[in-house]
C-alpha angles and dihedrals in degrees: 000000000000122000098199103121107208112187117254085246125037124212106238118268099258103048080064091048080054092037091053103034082056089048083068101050136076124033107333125348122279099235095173092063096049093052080051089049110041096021085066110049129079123244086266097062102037078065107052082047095063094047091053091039085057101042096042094043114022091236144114107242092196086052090047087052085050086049108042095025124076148218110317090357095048081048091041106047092041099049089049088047092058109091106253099262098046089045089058079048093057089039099050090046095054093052091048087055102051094027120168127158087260096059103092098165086110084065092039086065105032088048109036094034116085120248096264090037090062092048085050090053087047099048096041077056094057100042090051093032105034085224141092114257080223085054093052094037090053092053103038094049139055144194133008079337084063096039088055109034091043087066093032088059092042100046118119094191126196110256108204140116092237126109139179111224091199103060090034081067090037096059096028077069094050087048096051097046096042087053099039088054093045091242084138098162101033120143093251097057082044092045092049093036100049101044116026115100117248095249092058095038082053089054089039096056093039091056082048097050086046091046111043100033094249152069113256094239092060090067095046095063090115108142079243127137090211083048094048085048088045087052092052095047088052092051090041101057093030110023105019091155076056097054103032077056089057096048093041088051090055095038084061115023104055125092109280105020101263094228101186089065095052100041084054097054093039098061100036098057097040094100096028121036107338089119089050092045088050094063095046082052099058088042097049094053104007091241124101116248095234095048086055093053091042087058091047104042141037151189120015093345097055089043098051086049098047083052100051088053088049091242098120097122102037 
């Protein structure tokens, strides 16, 4: 369930596009009145509003954020106020960038996204970067990293409830010896893993945990960077609340708040799971989430995020 709270009735677009462009002016910039603006419209409307913003002033709203905005706010205004697809794009091309074995935004995006949502995001890359995200992925990565995010970037999975029970026991088979023998990235896991739907990899996982007496991520526990990669991919495609918990724990609970991972899930789920995340997260470690980010930031950054969980008046 989303959290983004959008106002019964919306001021027109371009009393926003007036409301902004007024937020930028005069000594110092009003950043109360953009959160109140852009944390409270859906991906839609934030749209419309750029293109306004463009044609009535002659100016980039998204480079007017860079300029008047600062340091986690300026980030985290301008990565919400990308449309969805363009902001993957962003996302994906910053990972590919600063790329280690321990990034796993590239299978953030490729596992939690929809399948159209993922060709979106593809097409939105090639459109900024005049290049393919497989192209950049390939190069930027190695090894059995490289032989599984390539196709997990590529993948057009079916999105359907149906499954076949069948293949789910088939290939729960093919899972269990692969990892029981450590063949962690043989073709066969990559294969299973990169193009199943997530209905059938969920069947499939549930026969393996019935059959085999435990859950697939118990036996992929190895103090391994490809494991813990392997780990991510499974939570993303089946358990993606799980895994959006995970990331926002460690976002949060290390020493010194890592702000690029929360501004990243933050304004990704928004519109899609963030309230449903939320309450994993308070029952996962009996504090609010809200109540967490706001220990651990603070000033504009702290308000546009409490917003965009639709905790503004708690």
């Amino acid at each position: 369930m989303a959290s983004l709270t959008v106002p019964a009735e919306v001021p027109s677009v371009a009393e926003d596009c007036e409301q902004l462009r007024s937020a930028f002016k005069g000594w110092g910039t009003n950043e109360k009145l953009i959160i109140s603006i852009l944390a409270h419209r859906n991906a839609a409307q934030r749209k419309l509003i750029r293109q306004t913003y463009a044609e009535t002033f002659g100016e980039d709203l998204l480079k007017e954020l860079d300029r008047e905005l600062t340091h986690d706010f300026e980030k985290l205004v301008v990565v919400w106020t990308l449309d969805p697809a363009e902001r993957d794009a962003y996302l994906a091309k910053e990972a590919t960038k600063r790329w280690t074995k321990s990034n796993f935004v590239l299978v953030e995006i490729a596992c939690t996204r929809s399948p159209k949502e993922l060709v979106l995001a593809r097409e939105a890359y090639h459109a900024r970067n005049k290049k393919s995200l497989e192209e950049d992925v390939a190069y930027h990565t190695t090894g059995d990293h490289r032989k599984l995010l390539v196709p997990l970037v590529s993948s057009y999975r079916y999105g359907g409830d149906e499954v076949d029970l069948r293949l789910a026991k088939a290939e729960s088979k093919v899972l269990h010896e692969k990892i029981s023998d450590k063949a962690y990235s043989d073709d066969e896991v990559i294969r299973i893993l990169a193009t199943r739907s997530k209905a059938q990899l969920n069947a499939t996982l549930n026969h393996y945990k019935d059959e085999y007496g435990e859950d697939i991520l118990k036996q992929l526990e190895d103090e391994d960077e490809f494991v813990a990669l392997l780990r991510a991919t499974i939570k993303g495609l089946v358990y993606p609340e799980h895994y959006f918990v995970e990331v926002l724990r460690d976002a949060i609970n290390r020493r010194g708040t890592e702000e690029d991972h929360l501004t990243r899930v933050i304004a990704t789920r928004a519109e899609v799971d963030l309230k449903t995340i939320a309450n994993e997260y308070q029952k996962r470690d009996s504090v609010p989430l809200g109540r967490a980010i706001a220990k651990d930031t603070g000033g504009d950054y702290e308000n546009m995020l409490v917003a965009l969980l639709g905790q503004e008046e708690e």
